[in-house]
PDB file of C-alpha atoms in Angstrom:
ATOM      1  CA  GLU A   1     160.362 -63.884   5.587  1.00 88.00           C
ATOM      2  CA  LEU A   2     162.961 -66.452   3.902  1.00 93.00           C
ATOM      3  CA  CYS A   3     161.522 -68.315   1.838  1.00 95.00           C
ATOM      4  CA  ALA A   4     161.104 -72.372   2.649  1.00 97.00           C
ATOM      5  CA  GLY A   5     163.978 -75.272   0.828  1.00 96.00           C
ATOM      6  CA  GLY A   6     162.318 -76.157  -2.006  1.00 97.00           C
ATOM      7  CA  THR A   7     160.876 -72.714  -3.561  1.00 97.00           C
ATOM      8  CA  TYR A   8     162.324 -69.134  -4.548  1.00 97.00           C
ATOM      9  CA  GLN A   9     162.068 -65.653  -4.782  1.00 96.00           C
ATOM     10  CA  ASP A  10     163.366 -63.626  -7.728  1.00 94.00           C
ATOM     11  CA  ASP A  11     161.671 -60.618  -6.982  1.00 94.00           C
ATOM     12  CA  THR A  12     161.629 -58.251  -4.377  1.00 91.00           C
ATOM     13  CA  GLY A  13     158.507 -56.752  -2.118  1.00 91.00           C
ATOM     14  CA  ALA A  14     156.944 -60.307  -3.381  1.00 92.00           C
ATOM     15  CA  THR A  15     153.979 -61.107  -0.769  1.00 93.00           C
ATOM     16  CA  GLY A  16     154.771 -65.633  -1.766  1.00 95.00           C
ATOM     17  CA  CYS A  17     157.384 -67.800  -2.684  1.00 96.00           C
ATOM     18  CA  LEU A  18     157.134 -69.867  -6.224  1.00 97.00           C
ATOM     19  CA  ALA A  19     158.285 -73.213  -6.757  1.00 97.00           C
ATOM     20  CA  CYS A  20     161.312 -74.530  -7.706  1.00 97.00           C
ATOM     21  CA  LYS A  21     161.701 -75.597 -10.969  1.00 97.00           C
ATOM     22  CA  GLN A  22     161.944 -79.296 -12.436  1.00 98.00           C
ATOM     23  CA  GLY A  23     166.034 -79.759 -12.868  1.00 98.00           C
ATOM     24  CA  SER A  24     166.870 -77.648 -10.255  1.00 98.00           C
ATOM     25  CA  TYR A  25     166.818 -77.045  -6.183  1.00 98.00           C
ATOM     26  CA  CYS A  26     166.241 -74.262  -3.555  1.00 98.00           C
ATOM     27  CA  ALA A  27     167.673 -74.129  -0.740  1.00 97.00           C
ATOM     28  CA  GLU A  28     165.909 -72.075   2.019  1.00 96.00           C
ATOM     29  CA  GLY A  29     165.577 -68.272   1.429  1.00 96.00           C
ATOM     30  CA  ALA A  30     166.616 -69.249  -2.641  1.00 96.00           C
ATOM     31  CA  ALA A  31     166.583 -65.902  -5.178  1.00 96.00           C
ATOM     32  CA  ALA A  32     167.051 -67.941  -7.646  1.00 97.00           C
ATOM     33  CA  PRO A  33     166.812 -72.029  -8.412  1.00 98.00           C
ATOM     34  CA  LEU A  34     170.372 -73.994  -9.032  1.00 98.00           C
ATOM     35  CA  PRO A  35     170.198 -76.820 -11.605  1.00 98.00           C
ATOM     36  CA  CYS A  36     171.167 -80.095 -11.199  1.00 98.00           C
ATOM     37  CA  ASP A  37     174.561 -80.895 -11.298  1.00 98.00           C
ATOM     38  CA  GLY A  38     175.432 -82.946 -14.935  1.00 98.00           C
ATOM     39  CA  GLY A  39     175.111 -86.285 -13.834  1.00 98.00           C
ATOM     40  CA  THR A  40     171.763 -86.199 -11.976  1.00 98.00           C
ATOM     41  CA  TYR A  41     168.391 -85.168 -12.702  1.00 98.00           C
ATOM     42  CA  SER A  42     165.014 -85.129 -11.323  1.00 98.00           C
ATOM     43  CA  SER A  43     161.678 -83.647 -12.517  1.00 97.00           C
ATOM     44  CA  ALA A  44     160.325 -82.664  -8.772  1.00 97.00           C
ATOM     45  CA  THR A  45     159.790 -78.589  -8.378  1.00 97.00           C
ATOM     46  CA  ASP A  46     160.398 -79.206  -4.724  1.00 97.00           C
ATOM     47  CA  ASN A  47     164.030 -80.109  -3.928  1.00 97.00           C
ATOM     48  CA  ASP A  48     165.811 -78.282  -1.454  1.00 96.00           C
ATOM     49  CA  GLU A  49     169.566 -79.557  -2.015  1.00 97.00           C
ATOM     50  CA  GLN A  50     171.827 -81.078  -4.988  1.00 97.00           C
ATOM     51  CA  GLY A  51     171.180 -84.575  -3.235  1.00 97.00           C
ATOM     52  CA  ASP A  52     167.259 -84.592  -4.413  1.00 97.00           C
ATOM     53  CA  CYS A  53     168.981 -84.660  -8.078  1.00 98.00           C
ATOM     54  CA  THR A  54     168.718 -88.526  -8.835  1.00 98.00           C
ATOM     55  CA  ALA A  55     172.012 -90.070 -10.131  1.00 98.00           C
ATOM     56  CA  ALA A  56     171.506 -91.348 -14.453  1.00 98.00           C
ATOM     57  CA  ASN A  57     172.013 -94.914 -14.186  1.00 98.00           C
ATOM     58  CA  PRO A  58     174.382 -97.057 -16.550  1.00 98.00           C
ATOM     59  CA  GLY A  59     172.868 -97.116 -20.155  1.00 98.00           C
ATOM     60  CA  TYR A  60     172.053 -93.054 -19.790  1.00 98.00           C
ATOM     61  CA  PHE A  61     173.233 -89.494 -19.492  1.00 98.00           C
ATOM     62  CA  ALA A  62     172.113 -85.899 -18.106  1.00 98.00           C
ATOM     63  CA  THR A  63     173.776 -83.238 -18.442  1.00 98.00           C
ATOM     64  CA  THR A  64     173.393 -80.157 -16.325  1.00 98.00           C
ATOM     65  CA  GLY A  65     169.623 -79.089 -15.123  1.00 98.00           C
ATOM     66  CA  SER A  66     168.123 -82.330 -16.852  1.00 98.00           C
ATOM     67  CA  THR A  67     164.588 -82.975 -15.948  1.00 98.00           C
ATOM     68  CA  GLN A  68     165.453 -86.805 -16.929  1.00 98.00           C
ATOM     69  CA  GLN A  69     167.963 -89.203 -17.823  1.00 98.00           C
ATOM     70  CA  THR A  70     168.802 -89.224 -21.503  1.00 98.00           C
ATOM     71  CA  PRO A  71     169.746 -92.811 -22.761  1.00 98.00           C
ATOM     72  CA  CYS A  72     173.043 -93.380 -24.921  1.00 98.00           C
ATOM     73  CA  ALA A  73     172.678 -93.397 -28.632  1.00 98.00           C
ATOM     74  CA  LYS A  74     173.868 -96.721 -30.711  1.00 98.00           C
ATOM     75  CA  GLY A  75     177.141 -96.504 -30.808  1.00 98.00           C
ATOM     76  CA  SER A  76     177.818 -95.730 -27.757  1.00 98.00           C
ATOM     77  CA  TYR A  77     177.435 -96.667 -23.835  1.00 98.00           C
ATOM     78  CA  ALA A  78     177.293 -96.246 -20.346  1.00 98.00           C
ATOM     79  CA  VAL A  79     178.745 -98.139 -17.631  1.00 97.00           C
ATOM     80  CA  THR A  80     178.171 -96.179 -14.294  1.00 98.00           C
ATOM     81  CA  PHE A  81     175.599 -93.540 -12.599  1.00 98.00           C
ATOM     82  CA  GLY A  82     176.027 -90.393 -12.641  1.00 98.00           C
ATOM     83  CA  LEU A  83     177.857 -89.632 -16.169  1.00 98.00           C
ATOM     84  CA  THR A  84     177.332 -86.261 -18.014  1.00 98.00           C
ATOM     85  CA  LYS A  85     177.930 -88.353 -21.422  1.00 98.00           C
ATOM     86  CA  CYS A  86     178.179 -91.744 -23.266  1.00 98.00           C
ATOM     87  CA  GLU A  87     181.135 -93.092 -24.693  1.00 98.00           C
ATOM     88  CA  LEU A  88     182.111 -94.130 -27.664  1.00 98.00           C
ATOM     89  CA  CYS A  89     182.097 -98.010 -28.262  1.00 98.00           C
ATOM     90  CA  ALA A  90     186.182 -98.663 -28.984  1.00 98.00           C
ATOM     91  CA  GLY A  91     187.025 -99.267 -32.834  1.00 98.00           C
ATOM     92  CA  GLY A  92     186.813-103.366 -33.869  1.00 98.00           C
ATOM     93  CA  THR A  93     183.458-102.887 -31.136  1.00 98.00           C
ATOM     94  CA  TYR A  94     179.462-102.059 -31.923  1.00 98.00           C
ATOM     95  CA  GLN A  95     176.589-101.061 -30.100  1.00 98.00           C
ATOM     96  CA  ASP A  96     173.286-101.350 -32.022  1.00 98.00           C
ATOM     97  CA  ASP A  97     171.001-100.271 -29.134  1.00 98.00           C
ATOM     98  CA  THR A  98     170.020 -97.261 -26.883  1.00 98.00           C
ATOM     99  CA  GLY A  99     170.648 -97.739 -22.954  1.00 98.00           C
ATOM    100  CA  ALA A 100     173.554 -99.825 -23.345  1.00 98.00           C
ATOM    101  CA  THR A 101     176.367-100.529 -20.394  1.00 98.00           C
ATOM    102  CA  GLY A 102     178.786-101.231 -23.615  1.00 98.00           C
ATOM    103  CA  CYS A 103     179.682-102.826 -26.404  1.00 98.00           C
ATOM    104  CA  LEU A 104     179.637-105.901 -28.801  1.00 98.00           C
ATOM    105  CA  ALA A 105     182.854-107.303 -30.605  1.00 98.00           C
ATOM    106  CA  CYS A 106     181.934-106.819 -33.682  1.00 98.00           C
ATOM    107  CA  LYS A 107     180.743-110.261 -36.362  1.00 98.00           C
ATOM    108  CA  GLN A 108     183.203-112.139 -38.645  1.00 98.00           C
ATOM    109  CA  GLY A 109     183.185-110.880 -42.113  1.00 98.00           C
ATOM    110  CA  SER A 110     182.886-107.487 -40.752  1.00 98.00           C
ATOM    111  CA  TYR A 111     184.626-104.557 -39.654  1.00 98.00           C
ATOM    112  CA  CYS A 112     183.233-101.458 -36.683  1.00 98.00           C
ATOM    113  CA  ALA A 113     184.325 -98.493 -36.707  1.00 98.00           C
ATOM    114  CA  GLU A 114     184.987 -96.001 -33.814  1.00 98.00           C
ATOM    115  CA  GLY A 115     181.240 -95.968 -32.258  1.00 98.00           C
ATOM    116  CA  ALA A 116     179.623 -97.666 -34.621  1.00 98.00           C
ATOM    117  CA  ALA A 117     175.443 -98.578 -34.594  1.00 98.00           C
ATOM    118  CA  ALA A 118     176.094-102.325 -36.180  1.00 98.00           C
ATOM    119  CA  PRO A 119     178.830-103.770 -38.186  1.00 98.00           C
ATOM    120  CA  LEU A 120     179.459-103.093 -41.835  1.00 98.00           C
ATOM    121  CA  PRO A 121     180.511-106.713 -43.862  1.00 98.00           C
ATOM    122  CA  CYS A 122     184.014-106.134 -45.374  1.00 98.00           C
ATOM    123  CA  ASP A 123     184.010-105.797 -49.020  1.00 98.00           C
ATOM    124  CA  GLY A 124     183.209-108.240 -52.230  1.00 98.00           C
ATOM    125  CA  GLY A 125     187.330-109.321 -52.572  1.00 98.00           C
ATOM    126  CA  THR A 126     187.557-108.782 -48.480  1.00 98.00           C
ATOM    127  CA  TYR A 127     186.892-111.828 -45.934  1.00 98.00           C
ATOM    128  CA  SER A 128     187.841-111.528 -42.425  1.00 98.00           C
ATOM    129  CA  SER A 129     187.735-114.009 -39.180  1.00 98.00           C
ATOM    130  CA  ALA A 130     188.282-111.757 -36.444  1.00 98.00           C
ATOM    131  CA  THR A 131     186.203-109.773 -34.745  1.00 98.00           C
ATOM    132  CA  ASP A 132     187.775-106.571 -34.045  1.00 97.00           C
ATOM    133  CA  ASN A 133     188.435-105.490 -37.049  1.00 98.00           C
ATOM    134  CA  ASP A 134     187.258-101.396 -37.187  1.00 98.00           C
ATOM    135  CA  GLU A 135     188.717-100.560 -41.083  1.00 98.00           C
ATOM    136  CA  GLN A 136     187.658-102.126 -44.220  1.00 97.00           C
ATOM    137  CA  GLY A 137     191.623-102.469 -44.132  1.00 97.00           C
ATOM    138  CA  ASP A 138     191.461-105.127 -41.978  1.00 98.00           C
ATOM    139  CA  CYS A 139     189.180-107.009 -44.407  1.00 98.00           C
ATOM    140  CA  THR A 140     192.018-109.405 -46.670  1.00 98.00           C
ATOM    141  CA  ALA A 141     191.849-109.462 -49.896  1.00 98.00           C
ATOM    142  CA  ALA A 142     190.797-113.217 -51.896  1.00 98.00           C
ATOM    143  CA  ASN A 143     194.153-115.095 -52.626  1.00 98.00           C
ATOM    144  CA  PRO A 144     194.591-115.823 -56.599  1.00 98.00           C
ATOM    145  CA  GLY A 145     192.442-118.887 -57.387  1.00 98.00           C
ATOM    146  CA  TYR A 146     190.087-117.944 -54.668  1.00 98.00           C
ATOM    147  CA  PHE A 147     187.162-114.485 -54.379  1.00 98.00           C
ATOM    148  CA  ALA A 148     185.717-113.709 -51.706  1.00 98.00           C
ATOM    149  CA  THR A 149     181.667-112.057 -51.167  1.00 98.00           C
ATOM    150  CA  THR A 150     180.457-109.440 -49.449  1.00 98.00           C
ATOM    151  CA  GLY A 151     180.409-109.955 -46.063  1.00 98.00           C
ATOM    152  CA  SER A 152     182.783-112.769 -46.572  1.00 98.00           C
ATOM    153  CA  THR A 153     183.995-114.985 -43.313  1.00 98.00           C
ATOM    154  CA  GLN A 154     186.792-116.340 -44.861  1.00 98.00           C
ATOM    155  CA  GLN A 155     188.125-116.896 -48.837  1.00 98.00           C
ATOM    156  CA  THR A 156     186.991-119.663 -50.948  1.00 98.00           C
ATOM    157  CA  PRO A 157     188.612-121.951 -53.737  1.00 98.00           C
ATOM    158  CA  CYS A 158     187.016-121.202 -56.799  1.00 97.00           C
ATOM    159  CA  ALA A 159     185.426-124.598 -58.431  1.00 96.00           C
ATOM    160  CA  LYS A 160     186.970-127.196 -61.405  1.00 95.00           C
ATOM    161  CA  GLY A 161     187.043-124.952 -64.488  1.00 94.00           C
ATOM    162  CA  SER A 162     187.537-121.561 -63.278  1.00 96.00           C
ATOM    163  CA  TYR A 163     190.205-119.841 -61.789  1.00 96.00           C
ATOM    164  CA  ALA A 164     190.792-115.895 -60.555  1.00 96.00           C
ATOM    165  CA  VAL A 165     194.672-114.758 -61.640  1.00 95.00           C
ATOM    166  CA  THR A 166     194.189-111.667 -59.090  1.00 97.00           C
ATOM    167  CA  PHE A 167     194.026-111.287 -55.550  1.00 97.00           C
ATOM    168  CA  GLY A 168     190.506-109.303 -54.461  1.00 98.00           C
ATOM    169  CA  LEU A 169     188.251-111.352 -56.836  1.00 97.00           C
ATOM    170  CA  THR A 170     184.368-111.286 -55.661  1.00 98.00           C
ATOM    171  CA  LYS A 171     183.893-114.183 -58.278  1.00 97.00           C
ATOM    172  CA  CYS A 172     185.717-116.229 -60.588  1.00 97.00           C
ATOM    173  CA  GLU A 173     186.488-115.995 -64.609  1.00 96.00           C
ATOM    174  CA  LEU A 174     185.115-119.871 -66.508  1.00 95.00           C
ATOM    175  CA  CYS A 175     187.640-121.355 -68.496  1.00 94.00           C
ATOM    176  CA  ALA A 176     187.282-121.073 -72.603  1.00 88.00           C
ATOM    177  CA  GLY A 177     185.399-124.094 -73.718  1.00 76.00           C
ATOM    178  CA  GLY A 178     188.449-126.551 -74.226  1.00 59.00           C
ATOM    179  CA  THR A 179     190.686-125.533 -71.663  1.00 61.00           C
TER     180      THR A 179
END
């Protein structure tokens, strides 16, 4: 006698059938469970066809034979149903949450490498007002006569009585007394 759909038997001479395994489905007469396809999952033990496995939601993924969907990690996203993996956020964007369906533009005064979970501030002595920087080199060195602190969106002119002789300074030097 054949095992009913949703059950299987992998032994010869058996007197009954076994419940299908989570993350799988068992067609009528199955000798072994077949895993849910990548991009789908199931915790049920009575699936009898691939269609009983559920597609992973946007913001989640499922590998072959999954019993549950997994949220995308920070720095990645999944925009559609049924994905087997999440995509990394492109350079110049970031994602600081799990289970995301997209990425956010990088913040001014920062840069975001591919797969960034948070913007990284421009180094001291550099600045940027752009929201698509993907590396520290995209931040601009402060000009002579100006300075920029870590994470600056613009360079700041030296105050009266102070100066900056070179590019990329984090502060201005005070003029010597009497000059």
